[in-house]
PDB file of C-alpha atoms and ligand atoms in Angstrom:
ATOM      1  CA  VAL A   1       0.000   0.000   0.000  1.00 96.00           C
ATOM      2  CA  LEU A   2       1.193   3.486  -0.881  1.00 97.00           C
ATOM      3  CA  THR A   3      -0.502   6.285   1.022  1.00 97.00           C
ATOM      4  CA  THR A   4      -1.168   9.796  -0.236  1.00 97.00           C
ATOM      5  CA  ARG A   5      -1.471  13.005   1.793  1.00 96.00           C
ATOM      6  CA  ARG A   6      -5.263  12.886   1.541  1.00 94.00           C
ATOM      7  CA  ASP A   7      -7.326  12.495   4.712  1.00 92.00           C
ATOM      8  CA  GLY A   8      -5.457  12.544   7.996  1.00 95.00           C
ATOM      9  CA  SER A   9      -5.635  15.226  10.684  1.00 95.00           C
ATOM     10  CA  SER A  10      -2.523  17.376  10.216  1.00 97.00           C
ATOM     11  CA  PRO A  11      -2.808  21.079   9.320  1.00 96.00           C
ATOM     12  CA  PRO A  12      -0.551  22.891   6.823  1.00 97.00           C
ATOM     13  CA  PRO A  13       2.317  22.515   6.079  1.00 97.00           C
ATOM     14  CA  TRP A  14       1.865  18.817   6.899  1.00 97.00           C
ATOM     15  CA  ASP A  15      -1.695  18.494   5.544  1.00 96.00           C
ATOM     16  CA  GLY A  16      -3.125  15.930   5.915  1.00 94.00           C
ATOM     17  CA  LEU A  17      -2.002  12.255   6.402  1.00 97.00           C
ATOM     18  CA  ASN A  18       1.509  12.936   7.677  1.00 98.00           C
ATOM     19  CA  VAL A  19       3.086   9.805   9.185  1.00 97.00           C
ATOM     20  CA  ALA A  20       6.422  11.352  10.214  1.00 97.00           C
ATOM     21  CA  GLY A  21       7.289  12.454  13.728  1.00 95.00           C
ATOM     22  CA  HIS A  22      10.557  14.212  12.863  1.00 95.00           C
ATOM     23  CA  VAL A  23       9.200  17.042  10.716  1.00 97.00           C
ATOM     24  CA  GLY A  24       7.741  19.402  13.336  1.00 97.00           C
ATOM     25  CA  ASP A  25       4.168  18.126  13.317  1.00 97.00           C
ATOM     26  CA  ASP A  26       2.323  17.535  16.624  1.00 97.00           C
ATOM     27  CA  PRO A  27       3.238  14.005  17.854  1.00 97.00           C
ATOM     28  CA  ASP A  28      -0.378  13.367  18.860  1.00 97.00           C
ATOM     29  CA  ARG A  29      -1.585  14.126  15.347  1.00 97.00           C
ATOM     30  CA  VAL A  30       1.118  11.907  13.838  1.00 98.00           C
ATOM     31  CA  ALA A  31       0.075   9.118  16.201  1.00 97.00           C
ATOM     32  CA  ALA A  32      -3.556   9.637  15.190  1.00 97.00           C
ATOM     33  CA  ASN A  33      -2.643   9.519  11.504  1.00 98.00           C
ATOM     34  CA  ARG A  34      -0.642   6.315  12.003  1.00 97.00           C
ATOM     35  CA  ALA A  35      -3.509   4.807  13.990  1.00 97.00           C
ATOM     36  CA  ALA A  36      -5.970   5.694  11.231  1.00 96.00           C
ATOM     37  CA  LEU A  37      -3.654   4.040   8.722  1.00 96.00           C
ATOM     38  CA  GLN A  38      -3.521   0.912  10.874  1.00 96.00           C
ATOM     39  CA  VAL A  39      -7.321   0.838  11.131  1.00 96.00           C
ATOM     40  CA  GLY A  40      -7.484   1.192   7.353  1.00 95.00           C
ATOM     41  CA  ILE A  41      -5.324  -1.825   6.567  1.00 95.00           C
ATOM     42  CA  GLN A  42      -5.930  -3.959   9.710  1.00 96.00           C
ATOM     43  CA  PRO A  43      -2.623  -5.841   9.927  1.00 97.00           C
ATOM     44  CA  ALA A  44      -3.016  -8.627  12.514  1.00 97.00           C
ATOM     45  CA  HIS A  45       0.308  -7.818  14.185  1.00 97.00           C
ATOM     46  CA  GLY A  46       0.435  -4.060  13.734  1.00 97.00           C
ATOM     47  CA  LEU A  47       2.902  -1.744  12.057  1.00 98.00           C
ATOM     48  CA  ALA A  48       6.701  -1.760  12.097  1.00 98.00           C
ATOM     49  CA  TRP A  49       8.313   1.616  11.358  1.00 98.00           C
ATOM     50  CA  ALA A  50      11.910   2.683  10.714  1.00 97.00           C
ATOM     51  CA  ASP A  51      13.697   5.749  12.066  1.00 96.00           C
ATOM     52  CA  GLN A  52      15.419   6.354   8.766  1.00 97.00           C
ATOM     53  CA  VAL A  53      18.919   7.802   8.398  1.00 97.00           C
ATOM     54  CA  HIS A  54      19.583   7.624   4.605  1.00 97.00           C
ATOM     55  CA  GLY A  55      21.888   4.653   5.167  1.00 98.00           C
ATOM     56  CA  ALA A  56      22.041   1.013   4.099  1.00 98.00           C
ATOM     57  CA  ASP A  57      21.336  -0.843   7.348  1.00 98.00           C
ATOM     58  CA  VAL A  58      18.508  -3.378   7.478  1.00 98.00           C
ATOM     59  CA  ALA A  59      16.454  -4.577  10.443  1.00 98.00           C
ATOM     60  CA  VAL A  60      14.813  -8.005  10.430  1.00 98.00           C
ATOM     61  CA  VAL A  61      11.716  -7.439  12.551  1.00 98.00           C
ATOM     62  CA  THR A  62       9.262  -9.794  14.234  1.00 98.00           C
ATOM     63  CA  GLY A  63       6.884  -7.362  15.909  1.00 98.00           C
ATOM     64  CA  ALA A  64       5.364  -3.889  15.847  1.00 98.00           C
ATOM     65  CA  GLY A  65       7.375  -0.851  16.890  1.00 97.00           C
ATOM     66  CA  THR A  66      10.131   1.384  15.561  1.00 97.00           C
ATOM     67  CA  SER A  67      13.621   0.296  14.494  1.00 98.00           C
ATOM     68  CA  SER A  68      16.248   3.007  14.901  1.00 97.00           C
ATOM     69  CA  GLY A  69      18.941   3.829  12.400  1.00 97.00           C
ATOM     70  CA  VAL A  70      17.756   1.643   9.542  1.00 98.00           C
ATOM     71  CA  ASP A  71      16.312   2.347   6.112  1.00 98.00           C
ATOM     72  CA  ALA A  72      15.032  -1.133   5.338  1.00 98.00           C
ATOM     73  CA  LEU A  73      12.737  -3.506   7.235  1.00 98.00           C
ATOM     74  CA  VAL A  74      12.396  -7.207   6.455  1.00 98.00           C
ATOM     75  CA  THR A  75      10.089  -9.818   7.958  1.00 98.00           C
ATOM     76  CA  ARG A  76       8.732 -13.335   7.570  1.00 98.00           C
ATOM     77  CA  VAL A  77       5.917 -12.704  10.066  1.00 98.00           C
ATOM     78  CA  PRO A  78       2.459 -12.757   8.423  1.00 98.00           C
ATOM     79  CA  GLY A  79       0.253  -9.857   9.454  1.00 98.00           C
ATOM     80  CA  LEU A  80       3.109  -7.552  10.409  1.00 98.00           C
ATOM     81  CA  ALA A  81       3.012  -4.501   8.125  1.00 98.00           C
ATOM     82  CA  LEU A  82       6.368  -2.883   7.349  1.00 98.00           C
ATOM     83  CA  ALA A  83       6.235   0.882   6.810  1.00 98.00           C
ATOM     84  CA  VAL A  84       8.695   3.375   5.383  1.00 98.00           C
ATOM     85  CA  GLN A  85       8.134   7.111   4.971  1.00 98.00           C
ATOM     86  CA  ALA A  86       9.186   9.441   2.193  1.00 98.00           C
ATOM     87  CA  ALA A  87       8.658  12.822   0.546  1.00 98.00           C
ATOM     88  CA  ASP A  88      10.700  12.614  -2.709  1.00 98.00           C
ATOM     89  CA  CYS A  89      12.864   9.650  -1.701  1.00 98.00           C
ATOM     90  CA  LEU A  90      11.795   6.369  -3.273  1.00 98.00           C
ATOM     91  CA  PRO A  91       9.804   3.839  -1.244  1.00 98.00           C
ATOM     92  CA  VAL A  92      10.461   0.294  -2.498  1.00 98.00           C
ATOM     93  CA  LEU A  93       8.221  -2.589  -1.421  1.00 98.00           C
ATOM     94  CA  LEU A  94       9.469  -6.133  -2.055  1.00 98.00           C
ATOM     95  CA  ALA A  95       7.688  -9.452  -1.746  1.00 98.00           C
ATOM     96  CA  GLU A  96       8.727 -13.085  -2.224  1.00 98.00           C
ATOM     97  CA  PRO A  97       5.431 -14.996  -1.948  1.00 98.00           C
ATOM     98  CA  VAL A  98       6.707 -18.587  -2.082  1.00 98.00           C
ATOM     99  CA  VAL A  99       8.928 -18.553   1.000  1.00 97.00           C
ATOM    100  CA  GLY A 100       7.000 -15.619   2.441  1.00 98.00           C
ATOM    101  CA  VAL A 101       9.394 -12.712   2.941  1.00 98.00           C
ATOM    102  CA  VAL A 102       8.673  -9.009   2.500  1.00 98.00           C
ATOM    103  CA  ALA A 103      10.747  -5.856   2.748  1.00 99.00           C
ATOM    104  CA  ALA A 104      10.068  -2.117   2.840  1.00 98.00           C
ATOM    105  CA  VAL A 105      12.941   0.148   1.827  1.00 98.00           C
ATOM    106  CA  HIS A 106      13.504   3.909   1.981  1.00 98.00           C
ATOM    107  CA  ALA A 107      15.729   4.428  -1.060  1.00 98.00           C
ATOM    108  CA  GLY A 108      16.729   8.030  -1.591  1.00 97.00           C
ATOM    109  CA  ARG A 109      19.846   9.216  -3.342  1.00 98.00           C
ATOM    110  CA  GLN A 110      22.127   8.499  -0.392  1.00 98.00           C
ATOM    111  CA  GLY A 111      20.567   5.133   0.356  1.00 98.00           C
ATOM    112  CA  LEU A 112      20.846   3.993  -3.259  1.00 98.00           C
ATOM    113  CA  VAL A 113      24.507   4.986  -3.337  1.00 98.00           C
ATOM    114  CA  ALA A 114      25.101   3.285   0.032  1.00 98.00           C
ATOM    115  CA  GLY A 115      23.559   0.066  -1.296  1.00 98.00           C
ATOM    116  CA  VAL A 116      20.351  -0.139   0.723  1.00 98.00           C
ATOM    117  CA  LEU A 117      18.503  -2.073  -1.991  1.00 98.00           C
ATOM    118  CA  GLN A 118      21.249  -4.687  -2.307  1.00 98.00           C
ATOM    119  CA  ALA A 119      21.335  -4.990   1.494  1.00 98.00           C
ATOM    120  CA  ALA A 120      17.565  -5.463   1.690  1.00 98.00           C
ATOM    121  CA  VAL A 121      17.532  -8.134  -1.039  1.00 98.00           C
ATOM    122  CA  GLN A 122      20.438  -9.913   0.672  1.00 98.00           C
ATOM    123  CA  ALA A 123      18.534  -9.888   3.972  1.00 98.00           C
ATOM    124  CA  MET A 124      15.557 -11.437   2.166  1.00 98.00           C
ATOM    125  CA  VAL A 125      17.828 -14.087   0.618  1.00 98.00           C
ATOM    126  CA  ASP A 126      19.245 -14.823   4.083  1.00 98.00           C
ATOM    127  CA  LEU A 127      15.666 -15.617   5.139  1.00 98.00           C
ATOM    128  CA  GLY A 128      15.231 -18.005   2.199  1.00 98.00           C
ATOM    129  CA  ALA A 129      13.900 -15.716  -0.517  1.00 98.00           C
ATOM    130  CA  ASP A 130      14.700 -16.281  -4.185  1.00 98.00           C
ATOM    131  CA  PRO A 131      15.294 -12.987  -6.051  1.00 98.00           C
ATOM    132  CA  GLY A 132      13.871 -14.587  -9.189  1.00 98.00           C
ATOM    133  CA  ARG A 133      10.535 -14.974  -7.408  1.00 98.00           C
ATOM    134  CA  THR A 134      10.689 -11.513  -5.853  1.00 98.00           C
ATOM    135  CA  SER A 135       8.624  -8.543  -7.045  1.00 98.00           C
ATOM    136  CA  ALA A 136       9.306  -4.913  -6.223  1.00 98.00           C
ATOM    137  CA  VAL A 137       6.923  -1.968  -6.341  1.00 98.00           C
ATOM    138  CA  LEU A 138       8.627   1.388  -6.776  1.00 98.00           C
ATOM    139  CA  GLY A 139       6.461   4.075  -5.219  1.00 98.00           C
ATOM    140  CA  PRO A 140       6.177   7.814  -5.839  1.00 98.00           C
ATOM    141  CA  ALA A 141       9.422   9.799  -5.864  1.00 98.00           C
ATOM    142  CA  VAL A 142      10.868  12.951  -7.362  1.00 98.00           C
ATOM    143  CA  CYS A 143      11.355  12.081 -11.031  1.00 98.00           C
ATOM    144  CA  GLY A 144      14.409  12.200 -13.251  1.00 98.00           C
ATOM    145  CA  ALA A 145      13.173  15.344 -15.001  1.00 98.00           C
ATOM    146  CA  CYS A 146      12.748  17.229 -11.683  1.00 98.00           C
ATOM    147  CA  TYR A 147      15.584  16.061  -9.428  1.00 98.00           C
ATOM    148  CA  GLU A 148      18.241  18.619 -10.315  1.00 98.00           C
ATOM    149  CA  LEU A 149      21.664  18.266  -8.696  1.00 98.00           C
ATOM    150  CA  PRO A 150      25.081  19.907  -9.112  1.00 98.00           C
ATOM    151  CA  GLN A 151      26.847  18.218 -12.016  1.00 98.00           C
ATOM    152  CA  GLU A 152      29.594  16.626  -9.944  1.00 98.00           C
ATOM    153  CA  LEU A 153      27.104  15.103  -7.507  1.00 98.00           C
ATOM    154  CA  ALA A 154      24.837  13.870 -10.303  1.00 98.00           C
ATOM    155  CA  ASP A 155      27.838  12.286 -12.010  1.00 98.00           C
ATOM    156  CA  ASP A 156      28.939  10.620  -8.770  1.00 98.00           C
ATOM    157  CA  VAL A 157      25.479   9.136  -8.238  1.00 98.00           C
ATOM    158  CA  GLY A 158      25.363   8.015 -11.863  1.00 98.00           C
ATOM    159  CA  ALA A 159      28.697   6.237 -11.447  1.00 98.00           C
ATOM    160  CA  ALA A 160      27.619   4.537  -8.213  1.00 98.00           C
ATOM    161  CA  VAL A 161      24.121   3.620  -9.434  1.00 98.00           C
ATOM    162  CA  PRO A 162      24.226   2.845 -13.171  1.00 97.00           C
ATOM    163  CA  GLY A 163      21.120   4.022 -14.986  1.00 98.00           C
ATOM    164  CA  SER A 164      20.316   6.792 -12.523  1.00 98.00           C
ATOM    165  CA  ARG A 165      21.942   9.755 -14.270  1.00 98.00           C
ATOM    166  CA  SER A 166      19.409  11.948 -16.045  1.00 98.00           C
ATOM    167  CA  THR A 167      18.756  15.523 -17.087  1.00 98.00           C
ATOM    168  CA  THR A 168      15.986  17.915 -16.108  1.00 98.00           C
ATOM    169  CA  ARG A 169      13.496  19.389 -18.568  1.00 98.00           C
ATOM    170  CA  GLN A 170      15.792  22.428 -18.612  1.00 97.00           C
ATOM    171  CA  GLY A 171      18.698  20.199 -19.634  1.00 98.00           C
ATOM    172  CA  THR A 172      20.584  20.483 -16.349  1.00 98.00           C
ATOM    173  CA  PRO A 173      22.197  17.557 -14.469  1.00 98.00           C
ATOM    174  CA  ALA A 174      19.772  15.351 -12.563  1.00 98.00           C
ATOM    175  CA  VAL A 175      19.251  11.924 -11.037  1.00 98.00           C
ATOM    176  CA  ASP A 176      16.392   9.483 -11.646  1.00 98.00           C
ATOM    177  CA  LEU A 177      15.943   7.463  -8.455  1.00 98.00           C
ATOM    178  CA  ALA A 178      13.383   5.056  -9.902  1.00 98.00           C
ATOM    179  CA  ALA A 179      15.445   4.348 -13.015  1.00 98.00           C
ATOM    180  CA  GLY A 180      18.489   3.643 -10.877  1.00 98.00           C
ATOM    181  CA  ALA A 181      16.528   1.376  -8.553  1.00 98.00           C
ATOM    182  CA  GLU A 182      14.986  -0.436 -11.505  1.00 98.00           C
ATOM    183  CA  ALA A 183      18.380  -1.130 -13.076  1.00 98.00           C
ATOM    184  CA  LEU A 184      19.798  -2.247  -9.763  1.00 98.00           C
ATOM    185  CA  LEU A 185      16.941  -4.596  -8.902  1.00 98.00           C
ATOM    186  CA  SER A 186      16.773  -6.017 -12.428  1.00 98.00           C
ATOM    187  CA  GLY A 187      20.462  -6.817 -12.118  1.00 98.00           C
ATOM    188  CA  LEU A 188      19.655  -8.848  -9.005  1.00 98.00           C
ATOM    189  CA  GLY A 189      16.897 -10.728 -10.841  1.00 98.00           C
ATOM    190  CA  VAL A 190      13.990  -8.908  -9.157  1.00 98.00           C
ATOM    191  CA  ARG A 191      10.940  -7.898 -11.207  1.00 98.00           C
ATOM    192  CA  THR A 192       9.926  -4.250 -10.831  1.00 98.00           C
ATOM    193  CA  ALA A 193       6.843  -2.100 -11.381  1.00 98.00           C
ATOM    194  CA  ARG A 194       6.489   1.648 -10.942  1.00 97.00           C
ATOM    195  CA  VAL A 195       3.465   3.092  -9.159  1.00 96.00           C
ATOM    196  CA  GLY A 196       2.658   6.635  -8.183  1.00 88.00           C
ATOM    197  CA  GLY A 197       4.568   9.064 -10.359  1.00 95.00           C
ATOM    198  CA  CYS A 198       6.448  12.226  -9.401  1.00 98.00           C
ATOM    199  CA  THR A 199       6.047  13.634  -5.887  1.00 98.00           C
ATOM    200  CA  LEU A 200       7.244  17.108  -6.838  1.00 98.00           C
ATOM    201  CA  GLU A 201       4.736  17.450  -9.684  1.00 98.00           C
ATOM    202  CA  ASP A 202       1.720  16.163  -7.734  1.00 98.00           C
ATOM    203  CA  PRO A 203       1.025  18.425  -4.723  1.00 97.00           C
ATOM    204  CA  ASP A 204      -2.543  17.118  -4.359  1.00 96.00           C
ATOM    205  CA  ARG A 205      -1.407  13.565  -3.649  1.00 97.00           C
ATOM    206  CA  PHE A 206       2.164  13.693  -2.392  1.00 98.00           C
ATOM    207  CA  PHE A 207       4.434  15.444   0.024  1.00 98.00           C
ATOM    208  CA  SER A 208       7.622  16.821  -1.558  1.00 98.00           C
ATOM    209  CA  PHE A 209      10.528  18.089   0.480  1.00 97.00           C
ATOM    210  CA  ARG A 210      12.159  19.674  -2.547  1.00 97.00           C
ATOM    211  CA  ARG A 211       8.957  21.529  -3.428  1.00 98.00           C
ATOM    212  CA  ASP A 212       7.826  22.596   0.038  1.00 97.00           C
ATOM    213  CA  GLY A 213      10.709  22.321   2.509  1.00 97.00           C
ATOM    214  CA  GLN A 214       8.886  21.754   5.779  1.00 97.00           C
ATOM    215  CA  THR A 215       6.184  19.231   4.973  1.00 98.00           C
ATOM    216  CA  GLY A 216       4.880  15.790   5.878  1.00 98.00           C
ATOM    217  CA  ARG A 217       5.735  12.284   4.721  1.00 98.00           C
ATOM    218  CA  HIS A 218       3.593   9.669   2.985  1.00 98.00           C
ATOM    219  CA  ALA A 219       4.121   5.979   3.589  1.00 98.00           C
ATOM    220  CA  GLY A 220       4.782   2.752   1.732  1.00 98.00           C
ATOM    221  CA  LEU A 221       3.594  -0.420   3.457  1.00 98.00           C
ATOM    222  CA  VAL A 222       3.916  -4.124   2.708  1.00 98.00           C
ATOM    223  CA  TRP A 223       2.849  -7.219   4.617  1.00 98.00           C
ATOM    224  CA  LEU A 224       2.240 -10.931   4.249  1.00 98.00           C
ATOM    225  CA  GLU A 225      -1.359 -12.095   4.475  1.00 94.00           C
TER     226      GLU A 225
HETATM  227 ZN1   ZN B 301       8.963  15.258 -11.768  1.00 54.65          ZN
END
């Protein structure tokens, strides 16, 4: 499941379904938004969140709660929904239905370069998953025509994550997070599908840090039935 900013109880600039507690919103409202999300999807064992740091560390989780310092969550526990939050960074949701392993990954520029997707797939493999039976949904993120970066930085990302270098509509250096993630996952044998479009270009549905600065975060969630 990929949430949008619609519904929820937060006022501007976090309006409305902000799931992030680190962006200045009232913690009670964030808790209410997360609770409403949980009611909406009814996972038997609740929600597992990550306190994300734009790194490549993975937590294998077995119960609800928050894992600190990780950008990827992996589980084999049915009914435990894994949740990552983003507002331009790319949420990636992975599932291997035969063995029964899922992962939720926060894959922004820094995480992609650090290897968070490879680390998440490896953690799934360690739990018995076969990448050839694994599917990945790439959620909404700032697109390759919007994500402008200084040339040197864009080139560095392009070198570290083949397929990610792009140019903006104005012809300036840019990075395409989804294209980079797609190339990376395909190289590991994982099937991919893109859902959701560009966060920066869709203010009605998505939060965008690059567009708005202080704003909320939407969520990507995955769980085993
Ligand atoms: Zn865009």
